[in-house]
Structure formats: structure tokens, C-alpha cells
Coordinates of C-alpha atoms in Angstrom, one line a residue:
Chain A
M17 CA 0.0 0.0 0.0
V18 CA 1.2 3.5 -0.8
P19 CA 0.5 6.0 2.1
F20 CA -1.5 9.1 1.2
V21 CA -2.7 7.7 -2.1
S22 CA -6.4 7.0 -2.8
E23 CA -7.6 3.5 -3.4
A24 CA -8.5 4.2 -6.9
T25 CA -4.9 5.6 -7.6
Q26 CA -3.4 2.5 -6.1
A27 CA -5.5 0.4 -8.3
Q28 CA -4.4 2.4 -11.3
L29 CA -0.8 2.0 -10.2
Q30 CA -1.2 -1.7 -9.9
D31 CA -2.9 -1.9 -13.3
G32 CA -0.5 0.4 -15.0
S33 CA 2.4 -1.7 -13.6
F34 CA 0.8 -4.8 -14.7
Q35 CA 0.3 -3.6 -18.3
F36 CA 3.7 -2.0 -18.5
L37 CA 5.3 -5.3 -17.7
A38 CA 3.0 -7.3 -20.0
I39 CA 4.0 -5.0 -23.0
F40 CA 7.6 -4.8 -22.0
L41 CA 8.0 -8.6 -21.8
E42 CA 6.2 -9.0 -25.0
G43 CA 8.0 -6.3 -26.9
I44 CA 11.6 -6.4 -25.7
P45 CA 12.5 -9.8 -27.3
F46 CA 11.3 -8.4 -30.6
I47 CA 13.1 -5.1 -30.2
F48 CA 16.2 -7.1 -29.5
L49 CA 15.8 -9.3 -32.6
G50 CA 15.4 -6.1 -34.6
T51 CA 18.4 -4.5 -33.2
L52 CA 20.4 -7.7 -33.5
V53 CA 19.5 -7.8 -37.2
S54 CA 20.1 -4.1 -37.6
G55 CA 23.6 -4.4 -36.0
F56 CA 24.7 -7.2 -38.3
L57 CA 23.2 -5.6 -41.3
G58 CA 24.8 -2.3 -40.5
T59 CA 28.2 -4.1 -40.2
F60 CA 28.2 -6.8 -42.8
L61 CA 25.8 -5.6 -45.5
P62 CA 27.8 -3.8 -48.2
R63 CA 26.8 -0.3 -48.7
N64 CA 24.2 0.2 -51.4
A65 CA 23.6 -3.5 -51.6
F66 CA 19.9 -2.7 -52.1
E67 CA 20.7 -0.8 -55.3
R68 CA 21.6 -4.2 -56.7
F69 CA 18.2 -5.8 -56.5
L70 CA 15.7 -2.9 -56.2
P71 CA 14.6 -1.4 -59.5
K72 CA 16.6 1.6 -60.6
N73 CA 13.3 3.6 -61.2
R74 CA 12.4 5.2 -57.9
T75 CA 8.7 4.7 -58.2
A76 CA 9.1 1.0 -59.0
A77 CA 11.7 0.7 -56.2
V78 CA 9.1 2.1 -53.7
L79 CA 6.5 -0.3 -54.9
V80 CA 8.8 -3.2 -54.5
S81 CA 9.9 -2.1 -51.1
G82 CA 6.3 -2.0 -49.8
L83 CA 6.0 -5.6 -50.8
L84 CA 9.1 -6.8 -48.9
G85 CA 7.2 -7.5 -45.7
A86 CA 5.8 -10.6 -47.6
I87 CA 9.4 -12.0 -47.6
F88 CA 11.0 -10.4 -44.6
P89 CA 7.9 -10.2 -42.2
V90 CA 8.6 -8.1 -39.1
C91 CA 6.4 -6.5 -36.5
E92 CA 6.3 -2.8 -36.1
C93 CA 8.7 -2.8 -33.1
A94 CA 11.5 -4.7 -35.0
V95 CA 11.1 -2.8 -38.1
V96 CA 12.3 0.6 -36.8
P97 CA 15.9 -0.5 -35.9
V98 CA 16.2 -2.5 -39.1
I99 CA 15.2 0.5 -41.4
R100 CA 17.4 2.7 -39.4
R101 CA 20.4 0.6 -40.3
L102 CA 19.3 0.1 -43.9
V103 CA 19.0 3.9 -44.4
R104 CA 22.6 4.2 -43.0
N105 CA 23.6 1.5 -45.5
G106 CA 22.3 3.4 -48.4
L107 CA 18.7 2.2 -48.8
P108 CA 16.8 5.2 -50.2
A109 CA 14.7 6.9 -47.4
S110 CA 11.5 6.6 -49.4
C111 CA 11.9 2.8 -49.9
A112 CA 12.7 2.4 -46.2
L113 CA 9.6 4.4 -45.4
A114 CA 7.5 2.1 -47.7
Y115 CA 9.0 -0.9 -46.1
M116 CA 8.6 0.4 -42.6
L117 CA 4.9 1.3 -42.8
A118 CA 3.8 -1.6 -45.0
A119 CA 5.8 -4.6 -43.6
P120 CA 4.0 -4.9 -40.2
I121 CA 0.6 -5.2 -42.1
F122 CA 1.6 -6.6 -45.4
N123 CA 3.1 -9.9 -44.3
P124 CA 1.8 -13.5 -44.1
V125 CA 1.5 -13.6 -40.2
T126 CA -0.8 -10.5 -40.1
A127 CA -2.8 -11.8 -43.2
I128 CA -3.6 -15.1 -41.5
S129 CA -4.3 -13.6 -38.1
T130 CA -6.8 -11.2 -39.7
Y131 CA -8.3 -13.8 -41.7
K132 CA -9.0 -16.1 -38.7
A133 CA -10.0 -13.3 -36.3
F134 CA -12.7 -12.2 -38.7
N135 CA -14.2 -15.7 -39.1
D136 CA -12.3 -16.6 -42.3
S137 CA -13.1 -13.2 -44.0
W138 CA -11.0 -12.8 -47.2
F139 CA -12.6 -9.3 -47.4
M140 CA -11.3 -8.0 -44.1
A141 CA -7.8 -9.6 -44.5
G142 CA -7.5 -8.4 -48.1
S143 CA -8.9 -4.9 -47.3
R144 CA -6.3 -4.6 -44.4
L145 CA -3.4 -5.7 -46.4
G146 CA -4.5 -3.7 -49.4
L147 CA -5.0 -0.5 -47.4
G148 CA -1.8 -1.0 -45.6
Y149 CA 0.3 -1.3 -48.7
L150 CA -1.6 1.5 -50.5
I151 CA -1.2 4.0 -47.8
A152 CA 2.5 3.2 -47.2
I153 CA 3.2 3.7 -50.9
I154 CA 1.3 6.9 -51.1
V155 CA 3.3 8.2 -48.2
A156 CA 6.5 7.0 -49.5
L157 CA 6.0 8.3 -53.1
V158 CA 5.1 11.7 -51.7
M159 CA 8.2 11.8 -49.5
A160 CA 10.4 10.6 -52.5
K161 CA 9.8 14.1 -53.8
V162 CA 11.2 15.7 -50.6
A163 CA 14.9 16.0 -49.7
H164 CA 15.4 13.3 -47.1
S165 CA 17.4 15.6 -45.0
K166 CA 14.2 17.3 -44.3
Y167 CA 12.7 14.3 -42.5
I168 CA 15.5 12.0 -41.6
K169 CA 17.4 13.1 -38.5
A170 CA 20.8 14.7 -39.0
S171 CA 22.6 12.0 -37.0
E172 CA 21.2 9.3 -39.3
L173 CA 22.2 11.2 -42.4
E174 CA 25.8 11.6 -41.1
H175 CA 26.0 7.9 -40.8
A176 CA 24.7 7.4 -44.2
H177 CA 28.1 8.0 -45.7
D178 CA 30.6 5.7 -47.4
H179 CA 32.4 4.9 -44.1
E180 CA 34.9 2.1 -43.8
H181 CA 33.5 0.1 -40.9
P182 CA 35.3 -2.9 -39.7
R183 CA 33.2 -6.1 -40.6
T184 CA 33.8 -8.0 -37.4
L185 CA 31.6 -9.7 -34.8
S186 CA 32.8 -7.2 -32.3
A187 CA 31.6 -4.2 -34.5
A188 CA 28.3 -6.0 -35.0
M189 CA 27.8 -6.5 -31.4
N190 CA 28.7 -3.0 -30.6
N191 CA 26.3 -1.7 -33.2
S192 CA 23.5 -4.0 -31.8
L193 CA 24.1 -2.7 -28.3
K194 CA 23.9 1.0 -29.5
D195 CA 20.7 0.3 -31.4
L196 CA 19.2 -1.6 -28.5
M197 CA 19.9 1.2 -26.0
D198 CA 18.7 3.9 -28.5
V199 CA 15.5 2.1 -29.3
G200 CA 15.0 0.7 -25.9
V201 CA 14.6 4.2 -24.4
Y202 CA 11.9 5.2 -26.7
F203 CA 10.2 1.8 -26.3
A204 CA 10.2 2.3 -22.6
I205 CA 8.8 5.9 -22.9
G206 CA 6.0 4.6 -25.3
V207 CA 5.1 1.7 -23.1
T208 CA 5.0 3.9 -20.0
L209 CA 2.8 6.3 -21.8
T210 CA 0.5 3.5 -23.1
A211 CA 0.1 2.0 -19.6
L212 CA -0.6 5.4 -18.1
L213 CA -3.3 6.3 -20.7
K214 CA -4.9 2.9 -20.5
T215 CA -5.4 3.1 -16.9
T216 CA -6.5 6.7 -16.8
L217 CA -8.1 8.3 -19.8
I218 CA -9.3 5.4 -21.9
D219 CA -12.1 3.2 -20.8
P220 CA -13.9 1.5 -23.7
T221 CA -16.6 0.3 -21.4
T222 CA -18.0 3.8 -20.9
D223 CA -21.2 5.0 -22.7
F224 CA -19.2 7.5 -24.8
W225 CA -17.2 4.7 -26.4
K226 CA -20.3 2.5 -26.9
S227 CA -22.2 5.3 -28.5
L228 CA -19.4 5.7 -31.2
A229 CA -20.2 2.2 -32.4
E230 CA -23.4 3.4 -33.8
N231 CA -21.8 5.9 -36.3
S232 CA -18.8 4.9 -38.3
L233 CA -18.0 8.6 -39.1
A234 CA -17.3 9.1 -35.5
G235 CA -16.3 5.5 -34.6
T236 CA -13.5 5.5 -37.3
P237 CA -11.4 8.3 -35.8
A238 CA -12.1 7.1 -32.4
M239 CA -10.9 3.5 -33.1
M240 CA -7.7 5.0 -34.6
G241 CA -7.2 7.0 -31.4
L242 CA -7.8 3.8 -29.4
A243 CA -5.3 1.9 -31.6
F244 CA -2.8 4.6 -31.0
I245 CA -3.2 4.4 -27.3
L246 CA -3.4 0.6 -27.0
S247 CA -0.1 0.1 -29.0
L248 CA -1.0 -3.5 -29.9
C249 CA 1.2 -5.8 -31.8
S250 CA 0.3 -5.9 -35.6
T251 CA 0.4 -9.7 -35.6
S252 CA -2.5 -10.0 -33.1
D253 CA -4.5 -6.8 -33.1
A254 CA -7.0 -8.3 -35.5
F255 CA -8.4 -10.4 -32.6
I256 CA -9.0 -7.2 -30.5
A257 CA -10.6 -5.4 -33.4
A258 CA -12.9 -8.3 -34.1
N259 CA -13.9 -8.6 -30.5
I260 CA -14.6 -4.8 -30.0
A261 CA -18.4 -5.4 -30.4
N262 CA -20.8 -3.5 -32.6
F263 CA -18.4 -1.4 -34.7
R264 CA -18.8 -1.9 -38.5
E265 CA -16.0 -2.4 -41.1
A266 CA -14.5 1.0 -41.3
P267 CA -13.6 1.6 -37.6
K268 CA -12.3 -2.0 -37.4
L269 CA -10.2 -1.5 -40.5
A270 CA -8.9 1.8 -39.5
F271 CA -7.8 0.3 -36.1
M272 CA -5.9 -2.4 -37.8
V273 CA -4.3 -0.3 -40.5
F274 CA -3.6 2.8 -38.4
G275 CA -2.3 1.1 -35.3
P276 CA 0.6 -0.8 -36.9
M277 CA 1.8 2.4 -38.6
M278 CA 1.5 4.8 -35.7
D279 CA 1.0 4.3 -32.1
A280 CA 2.0 5.8 -28.8
K281 CA 5.2 3.6 -28.6
L282 CA 6.0 3.8 -32.2
I283 CA 6.0 7.6 -32.2
F284 CA 9.0 7.5 -29.9
L285 CA 10.6 4.6 -31.8
Y286 CA 10.3 6.6 -35.1
S287 CA 12.0 9.6 -33.4
T288 CA 15.2 7.5 -33.5
V289 CA 15.2 7.9 -37.2
F290 CA 12.9 10.7 -38.2
R291 CA 12.6 14.4 -37.3
W292 CA 9.7 15.3 -34.9
K293 CA 8.1 17.7 -37.4
F294 CA 7.9 14.9 -39.9
I295 CA 6.5 12.4 -37.4
I296 CA 3.7 14.8 -36.5
G297 CA 3.0 15.3 -40.2
L298 CA 3.1 11.5 -40.8
L299 CA 0.6 10.9 -37.9
L300 CA -1.8 13.5 -39.5
A301 CA -1.4 12.1 -43.0
L302 CA -1.9 8.5 -41.8
F303 CA -4.8 9.5 -39.8
L304 CA -6.7 11.1 -42.7
L305 CA -5.6 8.5 -45.3
T306 CA -6.6 5.6 -43.2
G307 CA -9.8 7.1 -42.1
A308 CA -10.8 8.1 -45.7
F309 CA -10.0 4.8 -47.2
S310 CA -11.5 2.9 -44.4
L311 CA -14.8 4.7 -44.8
F312 CA -14.6 4.2 -48.6
V313 CA -14.2 0.5 -48.0
E314 CA -17.3 0.4 -45.8
F315 CA -19.5 2.6 -47.8
S316 CA -18.6 1.1 -51.1
L317 CA -16.8 -2.2 -51.3
A318 CA -18.3 -3.7 -48.2
K319 CA -21.8 -3.6 -49.7
I320 CA -20.5 -5.6 -52.6
W321 CA -18.6 -8.1 -50.8
E322 CA -20.9 -8.4 -47.7
P323 CA -18.2 -9.4 -45.3
K324 CA -18.8 -11.3 -42.3
I325 CA -18.2 -9.4 -39.1
P326 CA -18.1 -11.5 -35.9
Chain B
M27 CA 30.5 5.3 -26.9
T28 CA 33.4 5.3 -24.7
T29 CA 34.7 2.0 -23.1
I30 CA 33.0 2.7 -19.7
E31 CA 29.8 3.8 -21.5
T32 CA 29.8 0.5 -23.4
R33 CA 30.4 -1.5 -20.2
L34 CA 27.6 0.3 -18.4
F35 CA 25.2 0.0 -21.3
G36 CA 26.2 -3.7 -21.3
L37 CA 25.3 -3.9 -17.7
L38 CA 21.9 -2.3 -18.5
A39 CA 21.2 -4.7 -21.2
T40 CA 22.1 -7.6 -18.9
I41 CA 19.7 -6.3 -16.3
W42 CA 16.9 -6.2 -19.1
G43 CA 17.8 -9.7 -20.1
G44 CA 17.9 -10.8 -16.5
V45 CA 14.4 -9.5 -15.9
L46 CA 13.2 -11.5 -18.9
I47 CA 14.8 -14.7 -17.7
Y48 CA 13.6 -14.2 -14.2
F49 CA 10.0 -13.9 -15.4
Y50 CA 10.4 -17.0 -17.4
A51 CA 12.1 -19.1 -14.9
S52 CA 9.7 -17.9 -12.0
L53 CA 6.7 -18.8 -14.2
R54 CA 5.5 -15.3 -13.6
V55 CA 5.5 -14.9 -17.3
N56 CA 2.3 -17.0 -17.3
K57 CA 0.5 -14.1 -15.7
Y58 CA 1.5 -11.6 -18.4
L59 CA 1.8 -13.4 -21.7
A60 CA 0.1 -15.9 -23.9
E61 CA 1.9 -19.3 -24.0
N62 CA 3.3 -18.9 -27.4
F63 CA 5.3 -15.8 -26.4
H64 CA 7.0 -17.6 -23.4
L65 CA 9.8 -19.1 -25.5
F66 CA 10.5 -15.5 -27.0
V67 CA 10.9 -14.2 -23.5
L68 CA 13.5 -16.9 -22.6
V69 CA 15.4 -16.6 -25.9
G70 CA 15.2 -12.8 -25.9
G71 CA 16.5 -12.8 -22.3
I72 CA 19.3 -15.0 -23.0
G73 CA 20.3 -13.2 -26.2
I74 CA 20.2 -9.8 -24.4
C75 CA 22.3 -11.1 -21.6
I76 CA 24.9 -12.5 -24.1
L77 CA 25.0 -9.0 -25.9
G78 CA 25.3 -7.3 -22.5
V79 CA 28.0 -9.6 -21.0
Y80 CA 29.9 -9.5 -24.4
S81 CA 29.8 -5.7 -24.3
M82 CA 31.1 -5.6 -20.7
I83 CA 33.9 -8.1 -21.4
S84 CA 34.8 -6.7 -24.9
P85 CA 33.6 -3.2 -24.5
K86 CA 34.9 -1.3 -27.5
D87 CA 35.9 -2.2 -31.0
K88 CA 38.0 0.9 -31.4
T89 CA 37.4 1.3 -35.0
S90 CA 33.8 0.2 -35.2
E91 CA 32.4 3.7 -35.6
T92 CA 35.3 5.6 -36.9
H93 CA 34.5 7.5 -40.1
S94 CA 36.6 7.8 -43.0
C95 CA 36.4 11.4 -44.0
H96 CA 38.6 11.3 -46.9
G97 CA 36.9 11.8 -50.2
H98 CA 33.4 10.3 -49.4
D99 CA 31.6 9.7 -52.5
H100 CA 27.9 9.6 -51.7
H101 CA 25.9 7.9 -54.1
D102 CA 22.6 8.2 -52.2
H103 CA 20.5 7.7 -55.2
D104 CA 19.1 11.0 -54.6
A105 CA 21.7 13.5 -55.6
H106 CA 20.6 17.1 -55.7
D107 CA 22.0 20.5 -56.1
H108 CA 22.8 22.0 -52.9
D109 CA 25.9 23.1 -51.2
H110 CA 26.6 22.1 -47.6
S111 CA 29.7 23.7 -46.2
H112 CA 31.7 21.5 -44.2
S113 CA 34.4 23.2 -42.4
H114 CA 37.2 21.0 -43.2
C115 CA 36.5 18.1 -45.4
D116 CA 35.0 17.8 -48.9
H117 CA 32.1 15.4 -48.9
D118 CA 30.0 14.5 -51.8
H119 CA 26.6 14.4 -50.1
S120 CA 23.3 13.8 -51.7
G121 CA 20.2 14.2 -49.9
H122 CA 17.4 14.6 -52.5
E123 CA 15.2 11.9 -53.7
T124 CA 14.3 13.3 -57.1
C125 CA 17.5 13.8 -59.3
Q126 CA 20.1 11.2 -59.8
H127 CA 23.5 12.6 -60.3
D128 CA 26.5 12.8 -58.1
H129 CA 28.4 15.9 -57.3
D130 CA 30.8 17.2 -54.7
H131 CA 30.0 19.7 -52.2
D132 CA 30.8 20.7 -48.7
H133 CA 29.0 20.1 -45.5
D134 CA 29.0 22.5 -42.7
H135 CA 28.8 20.5 -39.6
G136 CA 31.1 22.8 -37.8
E137 CA 33.4 20.0 -36.9
S138 CA 36.7 18.9 -38.0
C139 CA 36.7 15.8 -40.1
D140 CA 40.2 14.8 -39.4
G141 CA 39.2 14.1 -35.8
H142 CA 36.4 11.9 -37.1
H143 CA 33.4 13.9 -36.2
H144 CA 30.5 12.2 -34.4
H145 CA 27.2 13.7 -33.9
D146 CA 25.7 13.0 -30.5
E147 CA 23.8 9.9 -30.8
G148 CA 21.6 8.1 -28.3
H149 CA 20.5 9.7 -25.1
G150 CA 23.5 9.5 -22.7
L151 CA 24.1 7.0 -20.0
A152 CA 22.2 8.6 -17.3
T153 CA 19.2 9.3 -19.3
T154 CA 19.0 5.8 -20.7
Y155 CA 19.3 4.3 -17.2
L156 CA 16.7 6.6 -15.9
L157 CA 14.1 6.3 -18.6
T158 CA 14.3 2.6 -18.8
L159 CA 15.1 1.4 -15.3
V160 CA 12.9 3.7 -13.3
P161 CA 9.6 2.6 -15.0
L162 CA 10.7 -1.0 -14.9
I163 CA 11.4 -0.8 -11.0
I164 CA 8.2 1.0 -10.3
A165 CA 6.3 -1.6 -12.3
M166 CA 7.9 -4.5 -10.7
T167 CA 7.3 -2.9 -7.3
F168 CA 3.7 -2.2 -7.7
T169 CA 2.4 -5.0 -9.9
K170 CA 0.4 -7.9 -8.3
D171 CA 0.6 -10.0 -11.6
R172 CA -3.1 -9.2 -12.1
F173 CA -5.6 -6.5 -12.7
S174 CA -7.2 -4.8 -9.7
D175 CA -11.0 -4.9 -9.4
L176 CA -11.0 -1.4 -11.0
G177 CA -8.9 -2.8 -13.9
L178 CA -11.1 -5.8 -14.4
A179 CA -14.1 -3.5 -14.8
R180 CA -12.3 -1.5 -17.4
Q181 CA -11.4 -4.7 -19.2
G182 CA -15.2 -5.6 -19.5
A183 CA -15.8 -7.8 -16.6
Y184 CA -19.3 -6.2 -16.0
E185 CA -20.2 -5.9 -19.8
A186 CA -23.1 -7.8 -21.2
P187 CA -22.1 -10.5 -23.8
P188 CA -22.4 -9.4 -27.4
E189 CA -25.9 -10.1 -28.9
S190 CA -24.9 -12.8 -31.4
R191 CA -25.3 -16.4 -32.0
A192 CA -23.4 -18.4 -29.4
P193 CA -20.7 -20.7 -30.9
F194 CA -22.4 -23.9 -29.7
T195 CA -25.9 -25.5 -29.5
R196 CA -27.5 -27.8 -26.9
E197 CA -26.5 -30.8 -28.9
D198 CA -22.9 -29.6 -29.0
L199 CA -23.1 -29.4 -25.2
E200 CA -24.4 -32.9 -24.8
K201 CA -21.8 -34.3 -27.2
N202 CA -18.7 -32.4 -26.2
V203 CA -19.0 -31.0 -22.7
P204 CA -18.0 -33.6 -20.0
K205 CA -20.2 -34.1 -16.9
N206 CA -18.9 -34.3 -13.3
A207 CA -20.0 -37.1 -10.8
Q208 CA -23.2 -35.1 -9.9
G209 CA -24.2 -35.0 -13.6
E210 CA -23.5 -31.4 -14.0
F211 CA -22.0 -30.0 -17.3
Q212 CA -18.4 -28.8 -16.7
L213 CA -19.3 -25.9 -18.9
S214 CA -16.5 -23.4 -19.7
L215 CA -17.2 -19.9 -18.4
V216 CA -16.7 -18.5 -21.9
N217 CA -19.5 -20.5 -23.3
A218 CA -21.7 -19.6 -20.4
Y219 CA -20.9 -16.0 -21.0
Y220 CA -21.6 -16.0 -24.7
A221 CA -24.9 -18.0 -24.1
G222 CA -26.2 -14.8 -22.5
G223 CA -26.1 -12.9 -25.8
D224 CA -27.9 -15.6 -27.7
K225 CA -31.6 -15.2 -26.9
E226 CA -32.6 -18.4 -28.9
L227 CA -30.4 -20.4 -26.6
H228 CA -31.9 -19.1 -23.3
D229 CA -35.0 -21.4 -23.3
V230 CA -32.9 -24.3 -24.4
L231 CA -30.2 -23.9 -21.7
D232 CA -32.3 -22.5 -18.9
G233 CA -32.0 -24.7 -15.7
L234 CA -29.0 -26.6 -17.0
P235 CA -27.0 -28.0 -14.2
V236 CA -23.5 -26.7 -14.6
E237 CA -20.1 -26.5 -12.9
I238 CA -18.1 -23.4 -13.8
Q239 CA -14.6 -22.5 -12.9
G240 CA -13.1 -19.1 -12.6
R241 CA -12.0 -16.4 -10.3
L242 CA -14.2 -14.5 -7.9
M243 CA -14.8 -10.8 -7.9
P244 CA -17.4 -8.5 -6.5
E245 CA -20.7 -8.1 -8.4
K246 CA -21.9 -4.7 -9.3
V247 CA -24.7 -5.7 -11.8
N248 CA -28.2 -6.0 -10.2
N249 CA -26.8 -6.7 -6.8
Q250 CA -28.8 -4.4 -4.5
D251 CA -29.4 -7.2 -2.0
G252 CA -25.8 -8.2 -1.9
M253 CA -26.7 -11.9 -2.8
R254 CA -24.3 -12.0 -5.7
R255 CA -20.7 -12.4 -6.6
R256 CA -19.1 -12.5 -10.1
I257 CA -16.9 -15.2 -11.5
F258 CA -14.5 -14.3 -14.5
R259 CA -11.9 -15.5 -16.9
T260 CA -9.6 -13.5 -19.0
F261 CA -9.1 -13.7 -22.8
I262 CA -5.9 -12.5 -24.4
S263 CA -4.3 -12.6 -27.8
C264 CA -0.6 -11.8 -26.8
C265 CA -0.3 -10.2 -23.5
A266 CA -2.4 -8.9 -20.5
A267 CA -2.5 -5.5 -22.0
D268 CA -4.9 -6.7 -24.8
A269 CA -7.0 -8.6 -22.2
T270 CA -10.8 -8.8 -22.3
V271 CA -12.6 -10.1 -19.2
A272 CA -15.7 -12.1 -19.3
G273 CA -17.8 -12.4 -16.2
V274 CA -20.9 -14.4 -15.2
S275 CA -23.0 -13.5 -12.2
L276 CA -23.3 -16.0 -9.4
L277 CA -26.5 -15.8 -7.5
F278 CA -26.7 -17.2 -3.9
D279 CA -29.7 -18.1 -1.5
T280 CA -27.9 -16.4 1.3
P281 CA -25.6 -13.5 1.6
T282 CA -22.5 -14.2 -0.3
P283 CA -20.0 -16.8 1.0
D284 CA -16.5 -16.2 2.4
P285 CA -13.9 -16.9 -0.3
P286 CA -12.0 -13.7 -0.9
N287 CA -12.0 -12.0 -4.3
Q288 CA -9.5 -13.3 -6.9
T289 CA -9.8 -16.8 -5.4
W290 CA -10.1 -19.7 -8.0
V291 CA -13.4 -21.5 -7.4
K292 CA -15.8 -24.0 -9.0
A293 CA -19.4 -22.9 -8.8
H294 CA -22.1 -25.6 -8.9
G295 CA -25.7 -24.7 -9.7
K296 CA -28.2 -24.0 -12.5
L297 CA -27.7 -22.0 -15.5
T298 CA -30.3 -19.2 -16.1
F299 CA -30.5 -15.7 -17.9
E300 CA -31.8 -12.4 -17.0
E301 CA -32.4 -9.1 -18.6
H302 CA -31.0 -6.0 -16.9
Q303 CA -31.2 -2.4 -18.5
G304 CA -32.1 -4.0 -21.9
R305 CA -29.2 -6.3 -22.0
S306 CA -29.1 -10.1 -21.4
Y307 CA -26.8 -11.7 -18.9
T308 CA -26.0 -15.2 -17.8
V309 CA -26.6 -16.0 -14.2
V310 CA -25.7 -19.1 -12.3
K311 CA -28.0 -19.9 -9.3
V312 CA -25.4 -21.4 -7.0
S313 CA -26.1 -24.4 -4.9
S314 CA -22.5 -24.8 -3.7
L315 CA -19.0 -23.3 -4.1
E316 CA -15.7 -24.9 -3.7
A317 CA -12.1 -23.9 -4.0
A318 CA -10.3 -24.8 -7.2
E319 CA -6.8 -25.2 -8.3
E320 CA -5.3 -22.4 -10.2
P321 CA -4.8 -23.4 -13.9
Y322 CA -1.3 -23.4 -15.4
S323 CA -2.3 -20.3 -17.3
E324 CA -5.1 -18.1 -16.1
F325 CA -5.6 -16.7 -19.7
I326 CA -7.8 -18.2 -22.3
Q327 CA -6.2 -17.5 -25.6
R328 CA -8.3 -16.1 -28.4
N329 CA -8.7 -18.4 -31.4
R330 CA -5.7 -18.1 -33.8

């Protein structure tokens, strides 16, 4: 018991601690995996190796990069340290952006989990993967027109030079440790914030949240806000979306597309690579694009496909 | 990173890894994560410890981050026309994504290249320790490895089941659900919960003798006379943070019995249903209550 603290606050402290540890235990192994991969890629991958297999044409390169998640599936926690190193190793920033945004959604694990969560619905699984890819490509192609120094952090650009790094195990381990520490800090901040919000401001059992289910125009942004705060893993968030009762296609789709691209922990992870101004812009762009496309799917395509919503 | 920084970061990584291994070895991980994540915790913990210990023993590859500043030729695919003015070295930097030509220009980073400039990366030792260890220590101090009653309510313990078809029929029950020695169906709490939302099933299942297992918590729905408790189970996909709690009301003949909240119990009685504020709920009219052994994992994993 904490003296001078109300019973409700003590309960929130207990619940916040419980949820912090749950997300920490779940996420850190994958953050580690990402930083291990990033450390070894950064050390052993020849600079500009991607130039060899990505199309020379920038648009085609972005389109292909958005599909790489199908071959190299990664969750949203692991992808950030990986693209950070890839950018340093010469992967064009727009291609990295396409991979970073699309891979957590456009991959076989997410496809299967979404398909199963929505009672074997190809419509929901297809819509989710399609929207994830489409939005990632749109953002990446727009950013391809912008000098990457405008949105990549200066420290990252400085490393994106033709340095002669030693290719040794020791160097790889050193790079992995650096990445783990850099990303781990932002992960801890994000998880703390998520646990704090989940135990204070956000309560999906209130009448306010329930009333949103009746109107997709209001429910869609609300569900994106919920996805932002819940910071769930993209491989399993479909089960949550499917079980949030009474919402229709657009809010559920928006929840599953927006969350893996932008959430409370990711915003801090992104700040290891990108400038804050860009991250805020990205948040707004993803919010608008995901909301608009999700509503389009509900009001047009869903009527044709008649999906099953559990 | 200096040698001492690398060693101390290595120590921090070892602590993180140690926490993961501790949760796995003590089985506390069962209270936080779905079973298919347990191995990741162990492997991740061991891997992070190896990285941390390696960094403490072999703290610095002196050349791992040195930068060769002599005549960089930046083919960053995205060459563009702009001049950076570097104070001492001539780089060929390209930072634009539209044009594709290489050119030489200078950067102005205000640093000397012959000393291998390094922009400050990371967050510093003290900040990293502070921002990662403090929340971890607070969380490990205040967690009780479960939600409080307030937390259970926020996760949906008092919510009515969704109004939809239950995933089973009376025939399914007869075929698949085992009976105990008293002839009661050993019905899962989840099925009992969902039956509440399927009004077509109410008549079919009303009065069914059942044995239901779960954890006890106070009842807040339709409990003016204090004759009720609630029994619940928790669903998760990955971790406790995505938990949903499903609860069923227990109705007693006398003021509610002793077992404290959060105790695992088996409730014996008759299944019934009731309407409250326009929503249908499952209720078990309890004939007896007995302590039950805590299952290996208290979570029910959502279907994958």
C-alpha cells in the first residue's frame, strides 16, 4: 500500500504496472531481434547493396519495397531499428519508409491472423493488407519528392556515408548494443505512456465509447485513437478489433491499419530515425488517409462483398 | 561510446535480459503473456544477456564507428543540387530523392573531419538508465501480476455479452462437454458468458445443471441485496495489455460466502438468464461453491 494515495489511484498504479510489464515482456525480445538484425546488417551488408536488387526507377523501387514484408515479415517494433540501419547502409529513405509502414501489415502472419479473427473473412484480410500497402506507398512516393534531409534526423544522415566500418563480430555486437539502447529508451517511454493512458483516460466500457459504435463517421477516428493508445502488436491486433463489439467495417479496418503504422510507442521509436516535425505530419497524414480509405471500403466495397463481421 | 559507457550499457542490457529470464524461470510470465510468447521471453532474455555480457567483457571495437572522411563519395541515389559547407572536409553528399546525379559539395557540420566527427547519438548513459530502469522498477514494485477490481471492470468484466449467436448448441453441449460425478455439465465460463447474448439459446439452456470454474470478484450488476458475486476469466491474444474479461453472475440463496476476491473457485448450480437495463446476462443460481486449483495459465487465448 502506498501511504496518502487513494484506493483508486493505487488500483491504477497496480494496473498500469501490470500492463507496462506485459507490453515490456512481449516487446523487448522483438526489439532485441530487430536491433540484432540491424547491428549485423549495418556491419556486414555492403553499402548500397539494395541498389543491386531494387529497381533503378524510384517509383518501382518504392512499390517493391512496400512488398518486402511478404518476404521479410517483421512486426512494427522490430522494423524501426532495421530500417534505421538500412538507411545508413544506403537504402533510399522513401523505400525504407514504404517498407517500414507496409511490412507490419503486409506480411503473411498478419494476413492469417486477420483472416482467422474475422471468421475466415478474405474481405477484411484483403482490405487490411491492401490499405496498408496502398497508404504506405502513397506516403513513400510523396516523401520521395522531398529531400530526405528534411525528414531524416541529421545524425542518421551523417552515418549514411561511405564509411569504412570494420566487418567484425565485435563491431556488429557493438552496433547492436547501441541500437538496443537507442530504441529501448523510446520503447520504454512509449510503453509507460501507453500504460498510463490505458489506466486513466481510456475506458472502452463507458457509454461514450459505446455510442461511437453506432456511427462509423465518429467511430473510425475514435478507433484510430484507441489503436494509437493501445499500441498493440500488428500480428495479433485483429483479434482485438474483431472482438470490439458492434463497430462496423470502417472503424475496425482503421484500427488495424492505423495502429501498426502509428501508435504511442512507435511515435517514440520513429524519433530515433525521423525528425519530430515529420513524425507529426506523418501521424496526421496516416490518420486522414486511413480514415478516408476505411470509410470508402465500408460505404462502397463492403456492400458488394458483404463481409462477415463477428 | 566510450569503453566505460559501453560497459555500463552492457550492464543495463544484462539487467533487461535478466528480468526476462527471471519472469520466465519464476513462471510469472504466465500471468502476463500468452503461452506462445513464453519462449521468445527466454530466448530474448538469454540473447540480451549475451549481448550485455559480451559488451562488458569486450567493450569497444575501437574502429567500429570511426568514419573515413577522406573523399566520401555519396551515391545516395538522390543527388541534388545544394551546397553544404563542411568546415574541413570535402564530402560528396546527396540528400534529395528526385534527381540522380553525383556531385561534390561541402558540409557545414562545424566539426573537424580529421578528428572523425561524431554527432551525439543516443540519449546518454544517465538518461538511458533513468528512462528505462525507473519505470521497470516502479512496475515490478507495484504489480500484483493481475488487474485490480477497477482494472477488471475496465477490461469488460461487467459488460453484457455481445448479442450474437453463441458458438455452440444444446446438442454440442451434450456431445462435447463432460459431466462431473453429480451429472453437472463442466461448462467453460466463456461458453456460459456467450450463451447470455444468444436469446434463442436461453430457453434451451435455462435450468441446465453446470459446474463453472473461474476467479471471484465483487458483483456490481443487479446486486442491490448483496446476494451475488461474479466469476470471471480473461481472454488474451498476446499479453495482458490486450485482455478482455468475461464475467458471469453468481446468485446465492444467502448473503455471499467467504472466499475472498481473486480466489479460484468451482461454482455448482443451475444456468439461467436475465435481462437488466435492456441487456441479457448469464446467471448461475449457486447451490455450492468450492475452492479450485489455479490453472497453469489463467488466460484463455483467443482463437488463432
